[in-house]
Coordinates of C-alpha atoms in Angstrom, one line a residue:
Chain V
M20 CA 116.2 141.5 124.9
N21 CA 112.6 142.1 126.0
E22 CA 111.7 141.4 130.3
L23 CA 109.6 138.2 129.4
E24 CA 113.1 136.8 127.4
W25 CA 115.4 137.8 130.5
L26 CA 112.7 136.5 132.8
N27 CA 113.0 132.9 130.6
E28 CA 116.7 133.0 130.7
Q29 CA 116.7 133.6 134.1
R30 CA 114.7 130.5 135.0
P31 CA 115.9 128.5 137.4
E32 CA 117.2 125.0 135.5
V33 CA 115.2 122.0 136.7
K34 CA 116.7 119.3 135.3
D35 CA 114.6 116.2 134.8
D36 CA 114.2 113.6 137.7
E37 CA 112.1 110.3 137.1
P38 CA 112.7 108.7 140.5
G39 CA 110.6 111.9 141.3
R40 CA 107.7 111.7 138.8
V41 CA 107.0 108.2 140.1
R42 CA 108.0 108.9 144.3
A43 CA 104.6 111.2 142.7
R44 CA 102.9 109.3 140.8
R45 CA 103.1 106.8 143.4
E46 CA 102.1 107.9 146.1
L47 CA 99.4 110.1 144.1
R48 CA 98.3 106.0 143.2
E49 CA 98.5 105.4 147.1
H50 CA 96.0 108.5 147.5
I51 CA 93.2 106.8 144.9
R52 CA 93.4 103.1 145.9
P53 CA 92.2 103.2 149.6
R54 CA 90.1 106.5 150.2
P55 CA 88.4 106.8 147.1
D56 CA 86.7 109.8 147.6
R57 CA 89.1 112.1 149.6
R58 CA 86.6 114.7 150.0
A59 CA 88.3 117.7 152.0
A60 CA 91.1 115.2 153.4
W61 CA 93.6 118.0 151.2
R62 CA 93.5 120.1 153.8
P63 CA 93.7 119.5 157.7
R64 CA 90.5 120.8 158.2
L65 CA 86.9 118.0 158.4
A66 CA 86.3 115.4 161.0
F67 CA 87.3 113.8 164.7
A68 CA 85.9 111.7 166.5
S69 CA 84.1 113.3 169.4
V70 CA 82.7 112.5 172.6
A71 CA 79.7 113.6 171.2
A72 CA 80.3 111.3 168.1
L73 CA 77.5 110.1 166.5
V74 CA 77.5 106.2 165.2
V75 CA 75.2 105.6 162.9
T76 CA 73.3 102.7 161.2
G77 CA 70.8 103.6 158.6
V78 CA 69.0 106.2 161.4
A79 CA 69.7 103.9 164.2
I80 CA 71.9 106.4 166.8
A81 CA 73.7 105.5 169.8
W82 CA 74.9 107.6 172.1
P83 CA 78.4 107.5 173.8
T84 CA 78.2 107.4 176.9
G85 CA 81.7 109.0 178.6
G86 CA 85.1 108.5 178.1
P87 CA 86.6 108.9 174.5
A88 CA 84.3 107.5 171.5
P89 CA 85.3 104.7 169.0
A90 CA 86.3 105.4 165.9
P91 CA 83.3 104.8 164.0
A92 CA 82.8 101.7 162.0
P93 CA 82.4 101.9 158.5
T94 CA 78.9 101.9 157.7
V95 CA 76.1 101.6 155.0
L96 CA 75.1 104.4 153.7
A97 CA 70.8 104.0 154.1
P98 CA 69.0 103.3 150.8
E99 CA 67.1 105.9 149.8
A100 CA 65.7 107.7 152.7
P101 CA 62.6 106.3 155.1
A102 CA 62.8 109.3 156.8
P103 CA 59.8 111.7 156.5
E104 CA 61.9 114.5 153.5
L105 CA 60.0 117.7 154.9
D106 CA 59.9 121.2 153.3
V107 CA 62.7 123.2 153.3
A108 CA 60.9 125.8 155.6
P109 CA 62.6 123.9 158.3
L110 CA 66.1 125.5 157.2
V111 CA 64.3 129.0 156.9
L112 CA 63.2 127.9 161.1
L113 CA 66.4 126.7 162.4
S114 CA 68.1 129.2 160.8
E115 CA 65.4 132.2 163.1
R116 CA 65.8 129.8 165.9
I117 CA 69.5 129.6 165.7
A118 CA 69.2 134.2 165.4
Q119 CA 67.6 134.2 168.4
E120 CA 69.7 132.2 170.8
P121 CA 72.2 134.8 173.0
E122 CA 75.5 135.7 172.0
P123 CA 77.7 133.0 172.9
Q124 CA 81.0 133.8 174.7
G125 CA 84.2 133.2 173.3
D126 CA 85.8 134.2 170.5
A127 CA 87.3 130.8 169.0
T128 CA 85.5 127.6 167.5
L129 CA 87.4 124.4 168.7
V130 CA 86.0 121.6 166.5
I131 CA 87.4 118.3 167.0
R132 CA 87.2 115.9 164.6
S133 CA 87.6 112.1 163.4
Q134 CA 87.6 111.0 159.6
Q135 CA 87.0 107.4 158.2
Y136 CA 87.1 106.0 155.5
P137 CA 86.7 102.1 154.8
D138 CA 90.1 100.5 155.1
D139 CA 91.3 102.8 157.6
K140 CA 92.1 103.7 161.3
A141 CA 90.1 106.7 162.3
I142 CA 92.3 110.5 161.5
L143 CA 92.2 113.0 163.6
G144 CA 92.3 116.2 164.0
H145 CA 92.0 119.0 166.0
D146 CA 91.0 122.4 164.2
L147 CA 90.6 125.8 165.4
Y148 CA 89.0 128.5 164.2
L149 CA 89.6 131.9 166.0
D150 CA 87.0 135.0 165.0
D151 CA 89.0 137.4 163.0
G152 CA 89.2 134.8 160.6
R153 CA 93.1 133.3 162.1
Y154 CA 92.6 128.8 161.2
Y155 CA 94.9 126.7 163.4
Y156 CA 95.6 123.0 162.9
G157 CA 96.9 120.2 164.8
A158 CA 96.4 116.7 164.2
T159 CA 96.6 116.3 167.8
R160 CA 96.2 118.8 171.0
E161 CA 100.0 119.4 171.3
E162 CA 100.6 119.6 168.1
L163 CA 97.5 121.9 167.9
K164 CA 99.4 123.9 170.8
A165 CA 102.4 124.4 167.8
A166 CA 100.8 125.5 165.6
A167 CA 100.7 127.9 163.7
V168 CA 98.6 130.1 161.8
N169 CA 98.0 128.3 159.0
S170 CA 95.4 129.6 156.9
R171 CA 92.5 132.8 156.7
Y172 CA 91.2 129.8 154.3
H173 CA 87.5 129.9 155.9
E174 CA 87.5 133.9 156.5
P175 CA 85.8 135.2 153.4
L176 CA 82.9 131.9 153.4
V177 CA 82.7 132.8 156.9
K178 CA 81.7 136.9 156.2
A179 CA 79.5 135.3 152.9
A180 CA 77.4 133.6 156.1
I181 CA 77.1 135.7 158.0
A182 CA 76.2 138.7 155.7
A183 CA 73.8 136.1 153.7
P184 CA 70.5 136.4 155.9
A185 CA 70.2 140.1 155.1
L186 CA 71.0 139.7 151.4
P187 CA 68.4 139.2 148.5
P188 CA 68.7 135.1 148.3
E189 CA 70.2 135.7 144.7
K190 CA 73.0 137.7 145.9
A191 CA 73.5 136.6 149.2
R192 CA 74.7 132.9 146.9
R193 CA 76.6 134.6 144.7
A194 CA 78.2 137.1 147.7
M195 CA 79.4 133.0 148.3
D196 CA 80.6 132.0 145.3
V197 CA 82.9 133.9 144.6
A198 CA 84.1 133.9 148.8
V199 CA 84.7 129.9 147.5
G200 CA 86.5 131.4 144.0
G201 CA 89.1 133.2 146.5
G202 CA 87.2 136.8 145.9
N203 CA 86.2 136.3 142.4
A204 CA 84.2 133.5 140.6
P205 CA 82.9 133.8 136.6
K206 CA 79.2 133.5 137.0
V207 CA 78.3 129.8 136.1
S208 CA 75.4 127.8 135.4
R209 CA 72.4 127.2 139.1
S210 CA 73.7 123.4 139.4
I211 CA 77.7 124.7 140.1
E212 CA 76.5 127.4 142.0
D213 CA 74.3 125.3 144.2
N214 CA 77.8 122.5 144.6
H215 CA 79.6 125.9 145.4
V216 CA 77.5 127.1 148.2
W217 CA 77.1 123.7 149.5
V218 CA 80.3 123.7 150.1
G219 CA 81.2 126.8 150.7
S220 CA 78.3 126.2 153.2
M221 CA 79.9 123.7 155.0
D222 CA 83.2 124.8 155.3
A223 CA 81.8 127.8 156.7
L224 CA 79.4 126.2 159.5
L225 CA 82.5 124.1 160.6
A226 CA 84.8 126.6 160.7
G227 CA 82.0 129.2 162.7
A228 CA 80.0 126.2 164.2
G229 CA 80.6 128.1 167.8
R230 CA 79.2 131.1 166.5
K231 CA 75.5 131.9 166.5
D232 CA 74.9 134.1 163.1
V233 CA 77.3 132.2 160.7
R234 CA 74.8 129.1 161.7
A235 CA 71.9 130.9 161.5
G236 CA 74.0 132.5 157.3
V237 CA 74.8 128.7 156.6
M238 CA 71.0 127.9 157.1
T239 CA 69.3 131.0 155.1
L240 CA 72.5 129.4 152.2
L241 CA 71.1 126.1 152.0
H242 CA 68.1 127.0 152.1
T243 CA 68.9 128.4 148.5
I244 CA 70.1 124.9 147.4
D245 CA 66.8 123.1 145.4
T246 CA 68.0 120.0 145.4
V247 CA 69.0 119.8 148.6
K248 CA 66.9 117.6 150.8
V249 CA 66.3 118.3 154.7
T250 CA 64.6 114.7 156.1
E251 CA 64.3 114.1 159.9
E252 CA 66.4 111.9 162.1
G253 CA 65.4 111.6 166.1
E254 CA 67.0 115.3 166.9
L255 CA 69.3 116.2 163.6
L256 CA 68.7 117.5 160.5
K257 CA 70.0 114.9 158.1
L258 CA 71.5 117.7 154.7
T259 CA 71.2 115.1 151.2
A260 CA 73.0 116.5 148.8
T261 CA 73.0 115.2 145.6
D262 CA 73.9 116.5 142.5
Y263 CA 76.9 114.8 141.8
Q264 CA 77.6 112.4 138.9
G265 CA 78.2 108.8 139.6
G266 CA 75.4 108.6 142.1
Y267 CA 77.8 110.2 144.8
T268 CA 75.7 111.7 148.1
E269 CA 76.8 113.9 150.9
N270 CA 75.2 114.2 153.9
L271 CA 75.5 116.6 156.3
F272 CA 73.8 116.2 159.5
V273 CA 73.1 118.9 162.6
D274 CA 71.6 119.5 165.9
A275 CA 67.7 120.2 164.4
E276 CA 67.9 122.5 167.8
T277 CA 71.1 125.4 167.4
G278 CA 72.2 123.3 163.2
V279 CA 75.6 122.5 165.2
P280 CA 77.6 119.9 162.7
Q281 CA 77.5 117.0 164.2
K282 CA 78.1 114.3 161.0
F283 CA 79.7 114.2 157.7
E284 CA 78.8 111.4 154.8
G285 CA 80.1 110.4 151.7
G286 CA 79.4 107.9 149.5
V287 CA 77.2 106.3 146.9
P288 CA 73.5 105.4 148.9
G289 CA 73.5 101.4 149.5
K290 CA 77.3 101.1 149.4
T291 CA 79.8 101.8 152.7
P292 CA 80.8 105.3 152.7
D293 CA 83.7 106.5 150.7
V294 CA 84.0 108.8 154.3
V295 CA 82.6 109.8 157.5
V296 CA 83.0 112.5 159.0
D297 CA 82.5 112.9 163.0
Y298 CA 82.1 117.0 164.6
D299 CA 83.0 118.3 167.9
V300 CA 82.2 121.1 168.3
K301 CA 83.0 123.7 171.4
R302 CA 83.0 127.7 171.6
V303 CA 86.4 128.7 173.1
T304 CA 88.9 131.4 174.2
A305 CA 91.6 131.3 172.2
A306 CA 94.0 131.8 175.7
N307 CA 91.7 128.7 177.0
W308 CA 91.5 126.4 173.6
A309 CA 93.6 123.7 174.9
D310 CA 91.8 122.6 178.5
A311 CA 88.1 122.5 175.7
A312 CA 90.6 120.0 173.6
G313 CA 92.1 118.5 176.9
E314 CA 88.4 117.2 178.2
D315 CA 88.5 115.1 175.0
A316 CA 91.6 114.3 173.9
A317 CA 91.2 110.1 174.7
G318 CA 91.8 110.7 178.2
Q319 CA 94.5 113.4 179.0
A320 CA 94.6 116.0 180.8
P321 CA 94.2 119.4 180.9
A322 CA 97.1 121.6 179.4
A323 CA 100.0 122.2 181.9
D324 CA 100.5 125.9 180.7
A325 CA 97.1 126.7 180.8
D326 CA 96.5 129.1 183.3
P327 CA 93.1 127.5 186.0
S328 CA 92.2 131.1 185.8
R329 CA 90.5 131.4 183.2
E330 CA 87.1 131.2 181.8
R331 CA 86.7 127.3 181.6
A332 CA 85.2 126.9 177.7
A333 CA 81.9 126.8 176.6
P334 CA 80.6 124.4 174.7
A335 CA 78.4 125.0 172.0
P336 CA 75.2 124.4 172.2
P337 CA 75.7 119.9 171.9
A338 CA 73.1 118.0 169.7
K339 CA 70.8 116.9 172.7
A340 CA 70.8 112.9 173.0
P341 CA 68.6 110.7 170.5
K342 CA 66.0 109.4 172.0
P343 CA 65.9 105.8 172.3
Chain Y
M22 CA 87.2 104.2 121.0
L23 CA 90.1 106.7 122.3
S24 CA 93.1 106.4 124.3
T25 CA 93.2 108.8 126.5
L26 CA 96.0 110.3 125.1
E27 CA 93.9 111.2 122.7
L28 CA 90.4 112.0 125.5
P29 CA 90.6 115.9 127.0
D30 CA 90.9 116.5 130.3
A31 CA 88.1 117.1 131.4
T32 CA 86.9 114.0 130.0
I33 CA 89.8 112.1 131.9
I34 CA 88.3 114.0 135.3
A35 CA 84.6 113.1 134.2
A36 CA 85.3 109.8 134.2
S37 CA 87.5 109.7 136.9
V38 CA 84.7 110.7 139.1
S39 CA 83.1 106.7 138.8
D40 CA 86.5 105.5 138.0
P41 CA 89.3 107.1 140.1
P42 CA 92.4 105.4 138.5
A43 CA 91.9 107.1 134.9
F44 CA 93.1 110.2 137.1
A45 CA 96.3 108.7 136.8
A46 CA 96.8 110.3 132.9
V47 CA 96.1 113.1 134.3
F48 CA 99.3 113.6 135.7
D49 CA 101.2 111.7 133.0
R50 CA 99.9 114.5 130.8
H51 CA 100.5 117.7 133.6
W52 CA 103.2 116.7 135.7
A53 CA 107.3 116.9 134.0
E54 CA 105.5 120.6 133.3
L55 CA 103.5 121.5 136.5
R56 CA 106.7 120.5 138.5
R57 CA 109.1 122.7 136.2
Y58 CA 106.7 125.4 137.1
C59 CA 106.7 124.6 141.0
V60 CA 110.6 123.9 141.8
S61 CA 111.5 127.4 139.6
R62 CA 109.1 128.7 142.0
A63 CA 110.3 127.2 145.1
A64 CA 113.7 124.8 144.6
A65 CA 113.4 121.5 146.1
V66 CA 110.2 122.0 148.1
G67 CA 108.5 122.7 144.9
E68 CA 108.3 119.1 143.2
D69 CA 105.9 118.3 146.9
L70 CA 103.6 121.0 146.1
A71 CA 103.6 119.6 142.0
A72 CA 103.1 115.9 143.7
E73 CA 100.1 117.9 146.3
T74 CA 98.8 119.8 143.5
F75 CA 97.6 116.7 141.8
R76 CA 96.1 115.2 144.9
L77 CA 94.1 118.0 145.5
A78 CA 92.7 118.4 142.6
F79 CA 92.4 114.8 142.3
D80 CA 90.2 115.4 145.1
R81 CA 88.2 118.7 143.9
R82 CA 87.6 116.4 140.8
R83 CA 83.9 116.7 141.2
R84 CA 84.0 120.5 140.6
Y85 CA 86.0 120.6 137.8
D86 CA 84.2 122.7 135.7
A87 CA 83.6 120.4 132.3
R88 CA 83.6 123.1 130.3
Y89 CA 87.1 123.7 130.0
A90 CA 88.7 121.1 127.6
D91 CA 91.8 121.6 129.5
A92 CA 93.3 121.8 132.7
R93 CA 96.4 123.1 133.2
P94 CA 94.5 126.1 134.3
W95 CA 92.7 124.9 137.1
L96 CA 96.0 122.4 137.8
Y97 CA 98.2 125.5 137.8
G98 CA 95.6 127.9 140.1
I99 CA 95.7 125.1 142.5
A100 CA 99.8 125.6 142.2
T101 CA 99.5 128.9 142.3
N102 CA 97.6 128.8 145.7
L103 CA 100.0 125.8 147.1
L104 CA 103.1 128.1 146.7
R105 CA 101.5 131.2 148.1
R106 CA 100.7 129.1 151.4
H107 CA 104.7 127.3 151.2
F108 CA 105.8 131.0 150.9
R109 CA 103.5 132.4 153.7
D110 CA 103.8 129.7 155.9
A111 CA 107.7 130.0 155.6
A112 CA 107.5 133.0 157.1
R113 CA 105.6 132.9 159.4
R114 CA 107.1 129.2 160.8
G115 CA 108.2 130.1 163.9
V116 CA 106.3 132.9 165.2
P117 CA 104.1 131.1 168.2
L118 CA 100.8 131.0 168.4
F119 CA 99.6 134.1 170.1
T120 CA 101.5 135.9 171.0
R121 CA 101.8 138.4 168.6
A122 CA 99.9 140.4 165.8
F123 CA 101.4 138.9 162.4
G124 CA 103.4 142.1 160.2
F125 CA 103.9 139.5 157.5
E126 CA 102.7 141.1 153.7
D127 CA 101.8 139.3 151.5
D128 CA 103.5 141.1 148.5
A129 CA 106.9 140.5 149.7
L130 CA 109.0 138.3 148.4
G131 CA 110.4 136.5 151.5
R132 CA 113.3 135.2 151.6
V133 CA 112.6 131.4 151.3
E134 CA 111.2 133.1 148.1
A135 CA 113.8 134.9 147.0
Q136 CA 116.5 132.1 148.0
A137 CA 114.5 129.8 145.5
L138 CA 114.3 132.5 142.7
G139 CA 118.6 133.3 142.3
P140 CA 119.7 137.0 143.2
D141 CA 118.8 138.4 140.0
L142 CA 115.7 137.0 139.7
A143 CA 114.7 138.3 143.3
A144 CA 116.3 142.1 143.0
A145 CA 114.7 142.6 139.3
L146 CA 110.8 140.6 141.3
K147 CA 110.6 142.1 144.4
T148 CA 109.5 144.9 144.0
V149 CA 106.1 143.1 142.1
A150 CA 103.5 142.8 144.2
A151 CA 102.8 138.9 144.9
A152 CA 99.8 139.0 142.3
D153 CA 101.4 140.2 140.0
R154 CA 104.1 138.0 140.0
D155 CA 101.8 135.2 140.3
A156 CA 100.8 136.8 136.9
L157 CA 103.5 137.3 135.1
L158 CA 105.0 133.7 136.1
L159 CA 102.5 131.4 135.0
H160 CA 102.6 133.7 132.0
A161 CA 106.3 133.6 131.2
W162 CA 107.2 130.4 132.7
A163 CA 103.9 128.3 132.7
E164 CA 102.9 129.8 128.9
L165 CA 99.7 130.3 130.3
T166 CA 97.1 133.0 128.1
Y167 CA 95.4 135.7 129.9
T168 CA 92.6 133.8 129.6
E169 CA 93.7 130.6 131.7
I170 CA 95.2 132.8 134.0
A171 CA 92.1 134.3 134.7
H172 CA 90.6 130.7 134.9
A173 CA 93.3 130.2 137.7
T174 CA 93.4 132.3 139.5
G175 CA 89.7 133.6 139.9
I176 CA 90.2 137.7 138.5
P177 CA 89.0 138.8 135.6
V178 CA 91.2 138.8 132.3
G179 CA 91.1 142.9 132.6
T180 CA 92.8 142.8 135.8
V181 CA 95.7 139.6 134.9
R182 CA 96.1 142.3 132.1
S183 CA 96.7 144.8 134.4
R184 CA 98.9 143.1 136.1
I185 CA 101.1 141.8 134.1
H186 CA 101.1 145.3 132.3
R187 CA 102.4 146.9 135.3
A188 CA 104.4 143.6 136.6
R189 CA 106.4 143.6 133.3
T190 CA 106.4 147.9 133.4
Q191 CA 108.0 147.3 136.9
L192 CA 110.8 144.9 135.9
R193 CA 111.8 146.7 133.0
A194 CA 112.1 149.6 135.4
H195 CA 114.9 147.3 137.0
L196 CA 116.3 146.1 133.8
E197 CA 117.3 149.7 132.4
E198 CA 118.3 150.9 135.8
I199 CA 120.6 147.9 136.1
H200 CA 121.6 148.8 132.7
D201 CA 122.5 152.5 133.3
E202 CA 124.1 151.4 136.6
R203 CA 126.5 149.0 134.5
A204 CA 127.7 151.6 131.5

């Protein structure tokens, strides 16, 4: 008997489990049915309701005046953009502008998010991304306080973004593709690589939203995707990716001055979005992130165990209030 | 017209982009094997991980590379990542946030994984690095080819070959050692 045969002989016996199969199938069906596109809902990363949440209806933007933001109602994606489409150069300019920002304080980025589906209440989440690569997740502030490290999934994506401005575009794209592939990836067609760069850049942008080097790098990468359209919407830039099947479109809204992500929409234009995500981004120190979360967590007081002598969280550069 | 039983996975997955319920056919086709693999590696939790694999696969279906007709490598790749995360999280569970550096070595065969495998397998695989272990078990238990493992794990075929060779060598040495001791 060779070692492979021995390995198979030793394999733990697994009996068929029909109730388990039925349960898993039902769960999958439930997962599919009410949320026809749960892009990124599989991991505790995207989306949370924010004080700075933008409630977008078409191109009209409401700016909350304070208090917890209500869950945004599902809205209808605007049909093809009435706003002027810009040359992609704005992303290059934005990258250069971001690079001129002063060095951010803190050592972590806190993203408070709301993910909204057409027939669901908002799904809330708190994501804490440390600059050293560790990622923590909690649905609530309290859960986040108790959380052990979730993963380091974003670390290579962030590194690829930071490296991008110093690399030739093709190498920068390839580096992000490899990062998305978990360290290695077969060379793929341009359109598939575009998709990988888009997805990886958005993940990196969230994980490094409080860092100017990451935001600048992400804008550099997004500039390389020929099919991404850039339009101005008030004080925001709307980045649109349409290279999907079935008319599905993704829109990422970032602050036009800072590149800080504000909102994500996925769906078919003209129909209710499959998912809308609002982000509230803060630059924090890992030691006192709870203070920052408390300011926005539905009126909750700052953490009782927080040391008030510590430096308060410095908000990431906020989006400007849109002009009325 | 072909039934879903005759269609390649890639076609079904592409159809599920506009017709999400179509994805259930992928589940029906691969659930039993994938669950068996996950439960073999992670005991009862493996069933949850197998179920999560299909949910993740559904969420990622737009990114499926249609050049691959058979979705098994894709599914096993997702499952492998979930298993790794499960083993890592289990090793780190209970460690408070920000209070100490994590000393966990990814290569170590952790307590949870060892318990699921049982004492003999755990003893045999404890010296096999995690990545080598994944490649070996994907080959032996999931019956993936080297090329399919490369696709599943995103590494070159040559690396898969060397990982499995290294793992088999270590496993063979362990078995010979046991044989000698018993003799």
